[in-house]
Amino acid sequence: MTGYRELLARPLTWWWLVATVATRLAVCTVPLAAVFLAAEHTGSYAWGAVIAGAYAAGEAVAAPRMGARFQRRPLRPELSRVAVAEAVALLGLVVSLRLGLPVAAVVLAAVGGGVAAGTFGGLRTLLVRSAPDGRGSALALDVIVNQACQVAGPALVGVAVAVWSADAALLVVAAALLVTPVVAGRLPGSLGAEGDAVVRGSARVVRAIWPAVVVVTVVLALQAAVEVTLPSLLEHRGAPAAWAGAALSALAVSSIAGSFLYGLRRRPGNALRHTLVLASLFALVVVAVGVVRSPVATVVLVGCAGCFQAAASTARSLTVTEALPAGSWSVGFSVLYSFAAVGFTAASVVSAVFLAAGDAAVFSTALGVGACAVFALVGAVERGTRGTS
């Protein structure tokens, strides 16, 4: 617990926490809010899916470039500018849909997702650099906060829709984003220090951290397969589709627990080995979700999966700090964020094909088995590369 205690004893950590929640809550709220918002104002869930996809696409495309901006530019004005820009884009999205202009809403969603895509890597770098002797605890805390936002975002949408309207959820996250410039004044002036080594160019960063890039893409594809197909799987196994909500909530809670436990202490072996083992365990759980026939066992397995997924995320982020100089951490974290969005989006699209054919369990099982093979191959190639270098 020492690492966590030292982190929480620093005032900087608490200001970081406010800025992180304010920016990540938007990421975790917009996709679901867009679906309800579009249905409310256009009568079409399809427009909501397009808007949510545009937001994710904006993040995926812009994250590496925006992460580099955080590394190069003064932190306070950069964080303030992008938070305000995203807030304005989200407010414009609401107004566009109320005026019956869904195409404009799609464009604004892409802009909103893209402009703030660097905050993930930038704020994660800020926390890790503030704890040079406790990187594992810092990254674990970052993952815990991220998972808490994953729980809070959909809950906020649900309450907003039940009590008022879908507009309210985006208005709340826009207001939170507008708090960020105030908080930014309490953060350091920059992420780096004079003379920091830097890896130039996103392609070189990808080459340096390629094992983590492969793992994050595959793990997020697995997560998408679980989330998208779960209601259908439960219905086919004789349970209400609504059980999916409880299962995914349990997954989020176990994610928080898994990351917390991983961050408690340093374990034998390097971070990449931890990443591959934990990601493989997550993949095996996904295989089991596809194979079992009991709906209760399905819910239990999904609930437990988050423990391995989040611990793998913490270990994966540690590999970035080991493979890159500190001056490129923000870009490295942003690259992982970008590929995570790619993996999640691709698996969501493929899942739709299997759902239409009624073979959702086949997709989960095949993807899980394939993921284990990929992780084993990554480990073998990386060991071979290290052995010849």
mmCIF file of C-alpha atoms in Angstrom:
data_model
loop_
_atom_site.group_PDB
_atom_site.id
_atom_site.type_symbol
_atom_site.label_atom_id
_atom_site.label_comp_id
_atom_site.label_asym_id
_atom_site.label_seq_id
_atom_site.Cartn_x
_atom_site.Cartn_y
_atom_site.Cartn_z
ATOM 1 C CA MET A 1 0.000 0.000 0.000
ATOM 2 C CA THR A 2 3.035 2.288 0.348
ATOM 3 C CA GLY A 3 2.985 3.297 -3.315
ATOM 4 C CA TYR A 4 -0.667 4.318 -3.167
ATOM 5 C CA ARG A 5 -0.191 6.177 0.119
ATOM 6 C CA GLU A 6 2.711 8.182 -1.285
ATOM 7 C CA LEU A 7 0.729 9.067 -4.400
ATOM 8 C CA LEU A 8 -2.344 10.191 -2.482
ATOM 9 C CA ALA A 9 -0.220 12.237 -0.068
ATOM 10 C CA ARG A 10 0.747 14.572 -2.937
ATOM 11 C CA PRO A 11 -1.595 17.490 -3.710
ATOM 12 C CA LEU A 12 -0.694 17.107 -7.389
ATOM 13 C CA THR A 13 -2.390 13.684 -7.459
ATOM 14 C CA TRP A 14 -5.717 15.168 -6.375
ATOM 15 C CA TRP A 15 -5.595 17.923 -9.001
ATOM 16 C CA TRP A 16 -4.644 15.264 -11.556
ATOM 17 C CA LEU A 17 -7.646 13.241 -10.400
ATOM 18 C CA VAL A 18 -10.075 16.095 -11.006
ATOM 19 C CA ALA A 19 -8.664 16.807 -14.477
ATOM 20 C CA THR A 20 -8.657 13.113 -15.388
ATOM 21 C CA VAL A 21 -12.242 12.487 -14.290
ATOM 22 C CA ALA A 22 -13.430 15.635 -16.071
ATOM 23 C CA THR A 23 -11.865 14.593 -19.383
ATOM 24 C CA ARG A 24 -12.398 10.816 -19.293
ATOM 25 C CA LEU A 25 -15.992 11.029 -18.135
ATOM 26 C CA ALA A 26 -16.782 12.539 -21.524
ATOM 27 C CA VAL A 27 -15.137 9.610 -23.335
ATOM 28 C CA CYS A 28 -17.136 7.123 -21.260
ATOM 29 C CA THR A 29 -20.444 8.984 -21.624
ATOM 30 C CA VAL A 30 -20.615 10.190 -25.230
ATOM 31 C CA PRO A 31 -21.139 6.856 -27.080
ATOM 32 C CA LEU A 32 -24.195 5.713 -25.097
ATOM 33 C CA ALA A 33 -25.535 9.262 -24.751
ATOM 34 C CA ALA A 34 -25.296 9.709 -28.530
ATOM 35 C CA VAL A 35 -27.477 6.643 -29.103
ATOM 36 C CA PHE A 36 -30.242 7.918 -26.807
ATOM 37 C CA LEU A 37 -29.846 11.480 -28.021
ATOM 38 C CA ALA A 38 -30.235 10.509 -31.672
ATOM 39 C CA ALA A 39 -33.226 8.296 -30.914
ATOM 40 C CA GLU A 40 -34.862 11.139 -28.998
ATOM 41 C CA HIS A 41 -34.366 13.818 -31.652
ATOM 42 C CA THR A 42 -34.290 11.853 -34.925
ATOM 43 C CA GLY A 43 -36.189 8.698 -34.040
ATOM 44 C CA SER A 44 -33.245 6.595 -35.259
ATOM 45 C CA TYR A 45 -30.802 4.536 -33.196
ATOM 46 C CA ALA A 46 -28.728 4.160 -36.353
ATOM 47 C CA TRP A 47 -27.760 7.832 -36.305
ATOM 48 C CA GLY A 48 -26.653 7.350 -32.702
ATOM 49 C CA ALA A 49 -24.376 4.495 -33.711
ATOM 50 C CA VAL A 50 -22.890 6.617 -36.498
ATOM 51 C CA ILE A 51 -22.279 9.525 -34.115
ATOM 52 C CA ALA A 52 -20.680 7.246 -31.508
ATOM 53 C CA GLY A 53 -18.506 5.708 -34.239
ATOM 54 C CA ALA A 54 -17.449 9.144 -35.459
ATOM 55 C CA TYR A 55 -16.397 10.115 -31.934
ATOM 56 C CA ALA A 56 -14.298 6.926 -31.566
ATOM 57 C CA ALA A 57 -12.824 7.370 -35.055
ATOM 58 C CA GLY A 58 -11.796 10.916 -34.207
ATOM 59 C CA GLU A 59 -9.979 9.614 -31.132
ATOM 60 C CA ALA A 60 -8.258 6.799 -33.017
ATOM 61 C CA VAL A 61 -6.977 9.048 -35.797
ATOM 62 C CA ALA A 62 -5.910 12.027 -33.687
ATOM 63 C CA ALA A 63 -4.564 10.428 -30.484
ATOM 64 C CA PRO A 64 -0.869 10.045 -31.499
ATOM 65 C CA ARG A 65 -0.614 13.580 -32.899
ATOM 66 C CA MET A 66 -2.474 15.161 -29.985
ATOM 67 C CA GLY A 67 -0.416 13.161 -27.481
ATOM 68 C CA ALA A 68 2.743 14.565 -29.074
ATOM 69 C CA ARG A 69 1.349 18.099 -28.665
ATOM 70 C CA PHE A 70 0.986 17.516 -24.929
ATOM 71 C CA GLN A 71 4.624 16.437 -24.769
ATOM 72 C CA ARG A 72 5.921 19.427 -26.746
ATOM 73 C CA ARG A 73 3.718 22.290 -25.539
ATOM 74 C CA PRO A 74 3.107 23.916 -22.151
ATOM 75 C CA LEU A 75 0.677 21.652 -20.292
ATOM 76 C CA ARG A 76 -1.717 24.174 -18.755
ATOM 77 C CA PRO A 77 -2.813 26.080 -21.878
ATOM 78 C CA GLU A 78 -2.887 22.893 -24.000
ATOM 79 C CA LEU A 79 -5.113 21.030 -21.536
ATOM 80 C CA SER A 80 -7.365 24.072 -21.164
ATOM 81 C CA ARG A 81 -7.729 24.598 -24.912
ATOM 82 C CA VAL A 82 -8.591 21.028 -25.794
ATOM 83 C CA ALA A 83 -11.059 20.662 -22.912
ATOM 84 C CA VAL A 84 -12.914 23.821 -23.907
ATOM 85 C CA ALA A 85 -12.869 22.796 -27.582
ATOM 86 C CA GLU A 86 -14.378 19.395 -26.760
ATOM 87 C CA ALA A 87 -17.027 20.997 -24.537
ATOM 88 C CA VAL A 88 -18.026 23.355 -27.352
ATOM 89 C CA ALA A 89 -18.152 20.449 -29.834
ATOM 90 C CA LEU A 90 -20.421 18.427 -27.533
ATOM 91 C CA LEU A 91 -22.724 21.373 -26.950
ATOM 92 C CA GLY A 92 -22.843 21.864 -30.719
ATOM 93 C CA LEU A 93 -23.694 18.171 -31.110
ATOM 94 C CA VAL A 94 -26.722 18.567 -28.837
ATOM 95 C CA VAL A 95 -27.867 21.704 -30.650
ATOM 96 C CA SER A 96 -27.404 20.057 -34.070
ATOM 97 C CA LEU A 97 -29.614 17.114 -33.159
ATOM 98 C CA ARG A 98 -32.254 19.360 -31.630
ATOM 99 C CA LEU A 99 -32.297 21.281 -34.920
ATOM 100 C CA GLY A 100 -32.602 18.054 -36.919
ATOM 101 C CA LEU A 101 -29.068 18.179 -38.384
ATOM 102 C CA PRO A 102 -27.584 14.732 -37.674
ATOM 103 C CA VAL A 103 -24.833 15.086 -40.294
ATOM 104 C CA ALA A 104 -23.519 18.158 -38.482
ATOM 105 C CA ALA A 105 -23.680 16.162 -35.232
ATOM 106 C CA VAL A 106 -21.503 13.440 -36.793
ATOM 107 C CA VAL A 107 -18.873 15.995 -37.803
ATOM 108 C CA LEU A 108 -18.909 17.634 -34.370
ATOM 109 C CA ALA A 109 -18.576 14.256 -32.667
ATOM 110 C CA ALA A 110 -15.482 13.462 -34.732
ATOM 111 C CA VAL A 111 -14.011 16.872 -33.890
ATOM 112 C CA GLY A 112 -14.813 16.462 -30.187
ATOM 113 C CA GLY A 113 -13.260 13.007 -30.024
ATOM 114 C CA GLY A 114 -10.188 14.042 -31.974
ATOM 115 C CA VAL A 115 -9.357 17.359 -30.351
ATOM 116 C CA ALA A 116 -9.124 15.931 -26.841
ATOM 117 C CA ALA A 117 -7.631 12.549 -27.760
ATOM 118 C CA GLY A 118 -4.230 13.517 -26.340
ATOM 119 C CA THR A 119 -5.511 14.091 -22.800
ATOM 120 C CA PHE A 120 -5.433 10.366 -22.061
ATOM 121 C CA GLY A 121 -1.709 10.005 -22.738
ATOM 122 C CA GLY A 122 -0.840 13.449 -21.425
ATOM 123 C CA LEU A 123 -2.486 13.077 -18.030
ATOM 124 C CA ARG A 124 -1.274 9.492 -17.631
ATOM 125 C CA THR A 125 2.282 10.691 -18.309
ATOM 126 C CA LEU A 126 1.869 13.485 -15.773
ATOM 127 C CA LEU A 127 0.984 11.047 -12.982
ATOM 128 C CA VAL A 128 3.716 8.532 -13.843
ATOM 129 C CA ARG A 129 6.402 11.227 -13.998
ATOM 130 C CA SER A 130 5.320 12.490 -10.589
ATOM 131 C CA ALA A 131 6.097 9.048 -9.111
ATOM 132 C CA PRO A 132 9.434 7.894 -10.590
ATOM 133 C CA ASP A 133 9.831 5.206 -7.906
ATOM 134 C CA GLY A 134 6.235 4.029 -8.066
ATOM 135 C CA ARG A 135 5.309 3.699 -11.739
ATOM 136 C CA GLY A 136 3.300 0.537 -11.160
ATOM 137 C CA SER A 137 1.138 2.149 -8.488
ATOM 138 C CA ALA A 138 0.696 5.303 -10.570
ATOM 139 C CA LEU A 139 -0.414 3.365 -13.642
ATOM 140 C CA ALA A 140 -2.686 1.172 -11.546
ATOM 141 C CA LEU A 141 -4.325 4.274 -10.067
ATOM 142 C CA ASP A 142 -4.808 5.658 -13.579
ATOM 143 C CA VAL A 143 -6.513 2.430 -14.719
ATOM 144 C CA ILE A 144 -8.692 2.405 -11.580
ATOM 145 C CA VAL A 145 -9.901 5.944 -12.295
ATOM 146 C CA ASN A 146 -10.506 5.028 -15.923
ATOM 147 C CA GLN A 147 -12.615 2.011 -14.931
ATOM 148 C CA ALA A 148 -14.558 4.098 -12.419
ATOM 149 C CA CYS A 149 -15.405 6.511 -15.246
ATOM 150 C CA GLN A 150 -16.481 3.528 -17.354
ATOM 151 C CA VAL A 151 -19.009 2.729 -14.639
ATOM 152 C CA ALA A 152 -20.077 6.327 -14.036
ATOM 153 C CA GLY A 153 -20.570 7.323 -17.695
ATOM 154 C CA PRO A 154 -23.322 4.828 -18.607
ATOM 155 C CA ALA A 155 -24.910 5.345 -15.173
ATOM 156 C CA LEU A 156 -25.040 9.088 -15.829
ATOM 157 C CA VAL A 157 -26.752 8.471 -19.169
ATOM 158 C CA GLY A 158 -29.266 6.123 -17.574
ATOM 159 C CA VAL A 159 -30.188 8.609 -14.858
ATOM 160 C CA ALA A 160 -30.369 11.503 -17.333
ATOM 161 C CA VAL A 161 -32.694 9.598 -19.678
ATOM 162 C CA ALA A 162 -34.906 8.437 -16.807
ATOM 163 C CA VAL A 163 -35.162 11.781 -15.019
ATOM 164 C CA TRP A 164 -34.954 14.369 -17.815
ATOM 165 C CA SER A 165 -33.569 13.703 -21.294
ATOM 166 C CA ALA A 166 -30.464 12.405 -23.051
ATOM 167 C CA ASP A 167 -29.371 16.030 -23.545
ATOM 168 C CA ALA A 168 -28.633 16.275 -19.834
ATOM 169 C CA ALA A 169 -25.826 13.707 -19.882
ATOM 170 C CA LEU A 170 -23.822 15.605 -22.515
ATOM 171 C CA LEU A 171 -24.549 18.924 -20.809
ATOM 172 C CA VAL A 172 -23.106 17.508 -17.561
ATOM 173 C CA VAL A 173 -19.906 16.246 -19.205
ATOM 174 C CA ALA A 174 -19.522 19.528 -21.108
ATOM 175 C CA ALA A 175 -19.787 21.403 -17.807
ATOM 176 C CA ALA A 176 -17.158 19.090 -16.295
ATOM 177 C CA LEU A 177 -14.833 19.777 -19.215
ATOM 178 C CA LEU A 178 -15.216 23.517 -18.626
ATOM 179 C CA VAL A 179 -13.923 23.020 -15.079
ATOM 180 C CA THR A 180 -10.645 21.690 -16.486
ATOM 181 C CA PRO A 181 -9.043 25.112 -17.237
ATOM 182 C CA VAL A 182 -9.442 26.032 -13.563
ATOM 183 C CA VAL A 183 -7.782 22.806 -12.452
ATOM 184 C CA ALA A 184 -5.046 23.124 -15.084
ATOM 185 C CA GLY A 185 -3.675 26.136 -13.223
ATOM 186 C CA ARG A 186 -2.702 23.840 -10.339
ATOM 187 C CA LEU A 187 -0.783 21.398 -12.532
ATOM 188 C CA PRO A 188 2.897 21.640 -13.586
ATOM 189 C CA GLY A 189 3.808 23.855 -16.505
ATOM 190 C CA SER A 190 4.933 20.962 -18.730
ATOM 191 C CA LEU A 191 5.132 17.170 -18.897
ATOM 192 C CA GLY A 192 8.840 16.990 -19.578
ATOM 193 C CA ALA A 193 12.135 18.270 -18.344
ATOM 194 C CA GLU A 194 14.893 20.084 -20.193
ATOM 195 C CA GLY A 195 17.004 17.639 -22.187
ATOM 196 C CA ASP A 196 14.482 14.782 -22.243
ATOM 197 C CA ALA A 197 15.263 12.218 -24.933
ATOM 198 C CA VAL A 198 12.481 11.899 -27.512
ATOM 199 C CA VAL A 199 11.610 9.274 -30.124
ATOM 200 C CA ARG A 200 10.560 11.248 -33.193
ATOM 201 C CA GLY A 201 7.607 10.107 -35.277
ATOM 202 C CA SER A 202 4.642 7.872 -34.454
ATOM 203 C CA ALA A 203 5.992 5.060 -36.662
ATOM 204 C CA ARG A 204 9.181 4.819 -34.602
ATOM 205 C CA VAL A 205 7.158 4.842 -31.387
ATOM 206 C CA VAL A 206 5.016 1.983 -32.716
ATOM 207 C CA ARG A 207 8.146 -0.013 -33.601
ATOM 208 C CA ALA A 208 9.549 0.523 -30.113
ATOM 209 C CA ILE A 209 6.396 -0.656 -28.334
ATOM 210 C CA TRP A 210 5.007 -3.046 -30.958
ATOM 211 C CA PRO A 211 4.272 -5.918 -28.503
ATOM 212 C CA ALA A 212 2.058 -3.613 -26.427
ATOM 213 C CA VAL A 213 0.398 -2.289 -29.595
ATOM 214 C CA VAL A 214 -0.527 -5.813 -30.704
ATOM 215 C CA VAL A 215 -1.770 -6.766 -27.243
ATOM 216 C CA VAL A 216 -3.940 -3.681 -26.742
ATOM 217 C CA THR A 217 -5.536 -4.099 -30.174
ATOM 218 C CA VAL A 218 -6.402 -7.743 -29.534
ATOM 219 C CA VAL A 219 -7.513 -7.253 -25.913
ATOM 220 C CA LEU A 220 -9.888 -4.438 -26.853
ATOM 221 C CA ALA A 221 -11.232 -6.574 -29.691
ATOM 222 C CA LEU A 222 -11.949 -9.272 -27.098
ATOM 223 C CA GLN A 223 -13.628 -6.748 -24.837
ATOM 224 C CA ALA A 224 -15.793 -5.500 -27.712
ATOM 225 C CA ALA A 225 -16.779 -9.070 -28.591
ATOM 226 C CA VAL A 226 -17.936 -9.653 -25.022
ATOM 227 C CA GLU A 227 -19.812 -6.372 -24.659
ATOM 228 C CA VAL A 228 -21.538 -6.462 -28.047
ATOM 229 C CA THR A 229 -22.538 -10.129 -28.085
ATOM 230 C CA LEU A 230 -23.412 -10.624 -24.408
ATOM 231 C CA PRO A 231 -27.144 -9.746 -24.561
ATOM 232 C CA SER A 232 -27.623 -12.160 -27.469
ATOM 233 C CA LEU A 233 -25.631 -14.920 -25.738
ATOM 234 C CA LEU A 234 -27.729 -14.614 -22.590
ATOM 235 C CA GLU A 235 -30.989 -14.724 -24.535
ATOM 236 C CA HIS A 236 -29.865 -17.877 -26.357
ATOM 237 C CA ARG A 237 -29.040 -19.433 -22.990
ATOM 238 C CA GLY A 238 -32.494 -18.742 -21.586
ATOM 239 C CA ALA A 239 -31.782 -15.642 -19.512
ATOM 240 C CA PRO A 240 -33.037 -12.054 -19.882
ATOM 241 C CA ALA A 241 -30.781 -9.866 -22.032
ATOM 242 C CA ALA A 242 -30.864 -7.311 -19.192
ATOM 243 C CA TRP A 243 -28.517 -9.585 -17.237
ATOM 244 C CA ALA A 244 -25.790 -8.196 -19.511
ATOM 245 C CA GLY A 245 -25.914 -4.923 -17.589
ATOM 246 C CA ALA A 246 -25.206 -6.668 -14.293
ATOM 247 C CA ALA A 247 -22.430 -8.745 -15.857
ATOM 248 C CA LEU A 248 -20.688 -5.729 -17.392
ATOM 249 C CA SER A 249 -21.023 -3.773 -14.134
ATOM 250 C CA ALA A 250 -19.368 -6.693 -12.338
ATOM 251 C CA LEU A 251 -16.643 -6.661 -15.002
ATOM 252 C CA ALA A 252 -15.981 -2.987 -14.291
ATOM 253 C CA VAL A 253 -15.808 -3.593 -10.539
ATOM 254 C CA SER A 254 -13.441 -6.558 -10.910
ATOM 255 C CA SER A 255 -11.328 -4.385 -13.256
ATOM 256 C CA ILE A 256 -10.840 -1.886 -10.458
ATOM 257 C CA ALA A 257 -9.905 -4.691 -8.069
ATOM 258 C CA GLY A 258 -7.509 -6.314 -10.545
ATOM 259 C CA SER A 259 -5.640 -3.110 -11.276
ATOM 260 C CA PHE A 260 -5.447 -2.225 -7.563
ATOM 261 C CA LEU A 261 -3.995 -5.620 -6.671
ATOM 262 C CA TYR A 262 -1.461 -5.520 -9.518
ATOM 263 C CA GLY A 263 -0.293 -2.069 -8.449
ATOM 264 C CA LEU A 264 0.282 -3.074 -4.821
ATOM 265 C CA ARG A 265 3.745 -4.481 -5.402
ATOM 266 C CA ARG A 266 6.341 -5.315 -8.007
ATOM 267 C CA ARG A 267 6.186 -8.959 -9.156
ATOM 268 C CA PRO A 268 8.933 -11.223 -10.569
ATOM 269 C CA GLY A 269 9.490 -10.970 -14.316
ATOM 270 C CA ASN A 270 9.292 -8.046 -16.714
ATOM 271 C CA ALA A 271 6.174 -6.063 -17.535
ATOM 272 C CA LEU A 272 5.776 -7.577 -21.011
ATOM 273 C CA ARG A 273 5.706 -11.108 -19.594
ATOM 274 C CA HIS A 274 3.060 -10.021 -17.094
ATOM 275 C CA THR A 275 1.096 -8.418 -19.921
ATOM 276 C CA LEU A 276 1.109 -11.545 -22.078
ATOM 277 C CA VAL A 277 0.180 -13.884 -19.213
ATOM 278 C CA LEU A 278 -2.658 -11.684 -17.964
ATOM 279 C CA ALA A 279 -3.961 -10.997 -21.472
ATOM 280 C CA SER A 280 -3.912 -14.743 -22.198
ATOM 281 C CA LEU A 281 -5.934 -15.415 -19.035
ATOM 282 C CA PHE A 282 -8.446 -12.800 -20.169
ATOM 283 C CA ALA A 283 -8.651 -14.486 -23.587
ATOM 284 C CA LEU A 284 -9.237 -17.879 -21.955
ATOM 285 C CA VAL A 285 -12.119 -16.424 -19.958
ATOM 286 C CA VAL A 286 -13.609 -15.094 -23.216
ATOM 287 C CA VAL A 287 -13.285 -18.581 -24.711
ATOM 288 C CA ALA A 288 -15.117 -19.980 -21.683
ATOM 289 C CA VAL A 289 -17.866 -17.364 -22.110
ATOM 290 C CA GLY A 290 -18.385 -18.625 -25.648
ATOM 291 C CA VAL A 291 -18.354 -22.311 -24.648
ATOM 292 C CA VAL A 292 -20.444 -22.535 -21.456
ATOM 293 C CA ARG A 293 -24.196 -22.984 -21.716
ATOM 294 C CA SER A 294 -25.263 -21.828 -18.266
ATOM 295 C CA PRO A 295 -26.407 -18.167 -18.173
ATOM 296 C CA VAL A 296 -25.335 -17.876 -14.522
ATOM 297 C CA ALA A 297 -21.856 -19.168 -15.369
ATOM 298 C CA THR A 298 -21.754 -16.712 -18.292
ATOM 299 C CA VAL A 299 -22.443 -13.770 -15.982
ATOM 300 C CA VAL A 300 -19.894 -14.980 -13.420
ATOM 301 C CA LEU A 301 -17.184 -15.453 -16.047
ATOM 302 C CA VAL A 302 -17.758 -12.015 -17.571
ATOM 303 C CA GLY A 303 -17.685 -10.478 -14.093
ATOM 304 C CA CYS A 304 -14.332 -12.116 -13.322
ATOM 305 C CA ALA A 305 -12.770 -11.243 -16.682
ATOM 306 C CA GLY A 306 -12.189 -7.618 -15.767
ATOM 307 C CA CYS A 307 -9.653 -8.577 -13.102
ATOM 308 C CA PHE A 308 -7.263 -9.956 -15.738
ATOM 309 C CA GLN A 309 -8.088 -7.330 -18.367
ATOM 310 C CA ALA A 310 -7.308 -4.348 -16.110
ATOM 311 C CA ALA A 311 -4.168 -5.889 -14.608
ATOM 312 C CA ALA A 312 -2.971 -6.551 -18.172
ATOM 313 C CA SER A 313 -3.676 -2.900 -18.995
ATOM 314 C CA THR A 314 -1.517 -1.712 -16.098
ATOM 315 C CA ALA A 315 1.329 -4.060 -17.047
ATOM 316 C CA ARG A 316 1.005 -3.062 -20.713
ATOM 317 C CA SER A 317 1.410 0.594 -19.815
ATOM 318 C CA LEU A 318 4.519 -0.249 -17.810
ATOM 319 C CA THR A 319 6.075 -1.688 -20.981
ATOM 320 C CA VAL A 320 5.766 1.765 -22.552
ATOM 321 C CA THR A 321 7.787 3.348 -19.748
ATOM 322 C CA GLU A 322 10.440 0.626 -20.154
ATOM 323 C CA ALA A 323 10.677 0.812 -23.958
ATOM 324 C CA LEU A 324 10.548 4.584 -24.478
ATOM 325 C CA PRO A 325 12.388 7.556 -22.970
ATOM 326 C CA ALA A 326 10.258 9.722 -20.681
ATOM 327 C CA GLY A 327 10.053 12.410 -23.352
ATOM 328 C CA SER A 328 7.938 10.091 -25.515
ATOM 329 C CA TRP A 329 5.636 8.515 -22.915
ATOM 330 C CA SER A 330 2.697 10.730 -23.802
ATOM 331 C CA VAL A 331 2.974 9.711 -27.458
ATOM 332 C CA GLY A 332 3.376 6.049 -26.486
ATOM 333 C CA PHE A 333 0.273 6.024 -24.282
ATOM 334 C CA SER A 334 -1.657 7.870 -26.985
ATOM 335 C CA VAL A 335 -0.593 5.317 -29.619
ATOM 336 C CA LEU A 336 -1.933 2.522 -27.408
ATOM 337 C CA TYR A 337 -5.154 4.483 -26.961
ATOM 338 C CA SER A 338 -5.478 4.829 -30.727
ATOM 339 C CA PHE A 339 -4.949 1.133 -31.434
ATOM 340 C CA ALA A 340 -7.350 0.215 -28.633
ATOM 341 C CA ALA A 341 -10.051 2.184 -30.443
ATOM 342 C CA VAL A 342 -9.177 0.414 -33.694
ATOM 343 C CA GLY A 343 -9.432 -3.033 -32.082
ATOM 344 C CA PHE A 344 -12.714 -2.242 -30.367
ATOM 345 C CA THR A 345 -14.279 -0.781 -33.512
ATOM 346 C CA ALA A 346 -13.167 -3.640 -35.785
ATOM 347 C CA ALA A 347 -14.456 -6.337 -33.444
ATOM 348 C CA SER A 348 -17.767 -4.501 -32.999
ATOM 349 C CA VAL A 349 -18.294 -4.497 -36.769
ATOM 350 C CA VAL A 350 -17.419 -8.188 -37.141
ATOM 351 C CA SER A 351 -19.601 -9.058 -34.133
ATOM 352 C CA ALA A 352 -22.568 -7.536 -35.940
ATOM 353 C CA VAL A 353 -22.099 -10.040 -38.785
ATOM 354 C CA PHE A 354 -22.087 -13.019 -36.408
ATOM 355 C CA LEU A 355 -25.027 -11.627 -34.459
ATOM 356 C CA ALA A 356 -27.021 -11.383 -37.683
ATOM 357 C CA ALA A 357 -26.194 -15.027 -38.393
ATOM 358 C CA GLY A 358 -26.999 -16.085 -34.819
ATOM 359 C CA ASP A 359 -23.455 -17.343 -34.129
ATOM 360 C CA ALA A 360 -22.249 -14.872 -31.489
ATOM 361 C CA ALA A 361 -20.792 -17.631 -29.296
ATOM 362 C CA VAL A 362 -18.729 -18.920 -32.233
ATOM 363 C CA PHE A 363 -17.140 -15.494 -32.684
ATOM 364 C CA SER A 364 -16.246 -15.098 -28.983
ATOM 365 C CA THR A 365 -14.714 -18.573 -28.850
ATOM 366 C CA ALA A 366 -12.736 -18.235 -32.082
ATOM 367 C CA LEU A 367 -11.477 -14.776 -31.185
ATOM 368 C CA GLY A 368 -10.366 -15.938 -27.738
ATOM 369 C CA VAL A 369 -8.469 -18.918 -29.129
ATOM 370 C CA GLY A 370 -6.886 -16.747 -31.813
ATOM 371 C CA ALA A 371 -5.887 -14.171 -29.205
ATOM 372 C CA CYS A 372 -4.046 -16.799 -27.134
ATOM 373 C CA ALA A 373 -2.119 -17.841 -30.241
ATOM 374 C CA VAL A 374 -1.247 -14.210 -31.034
ATOM 375 C CA PHE A 375 -0.009 -13.564 -27.485
ATOM 376 C CA ALA A 376 2.159 -16.700 -27.592
ATOM 377 C CA LEU A 377 3.611 -15.596 -30.938
ATOM 378 C CA VAL A 378 4.314 -12.077 -29.635
ATOM 379 C CA GLY A 379 6.202 -13.556 -26.679
ATOM 380 C CA ALA A 380 8.247 -15.854 -28.911
ATOM 381 C CA VAL A 381 9.123 -13.124 -31.430
ATOM 382 C CA GLU A 382 10.023 -10.639 -28.715
ATOM 383 C CA ARG A 383 12.290 -13.162 -26.990
ATOM 384 C CA GLY A 384 13.945 -13.950 -30.298
ATOM 385 C CA THR A 385 14.448 -10.258 -31.045
ATOM 386 C CA ARG A 386 15.935 -9.696 -27.609
ATOM 387 C CA GLY A 387 18.195 -12.714 -28.005
ATOM 388 C CA THR A 388 19.696 -11.467 -31.273
ATOM 389 C CA SER A 389 20.130 -7.839 -30.188
#
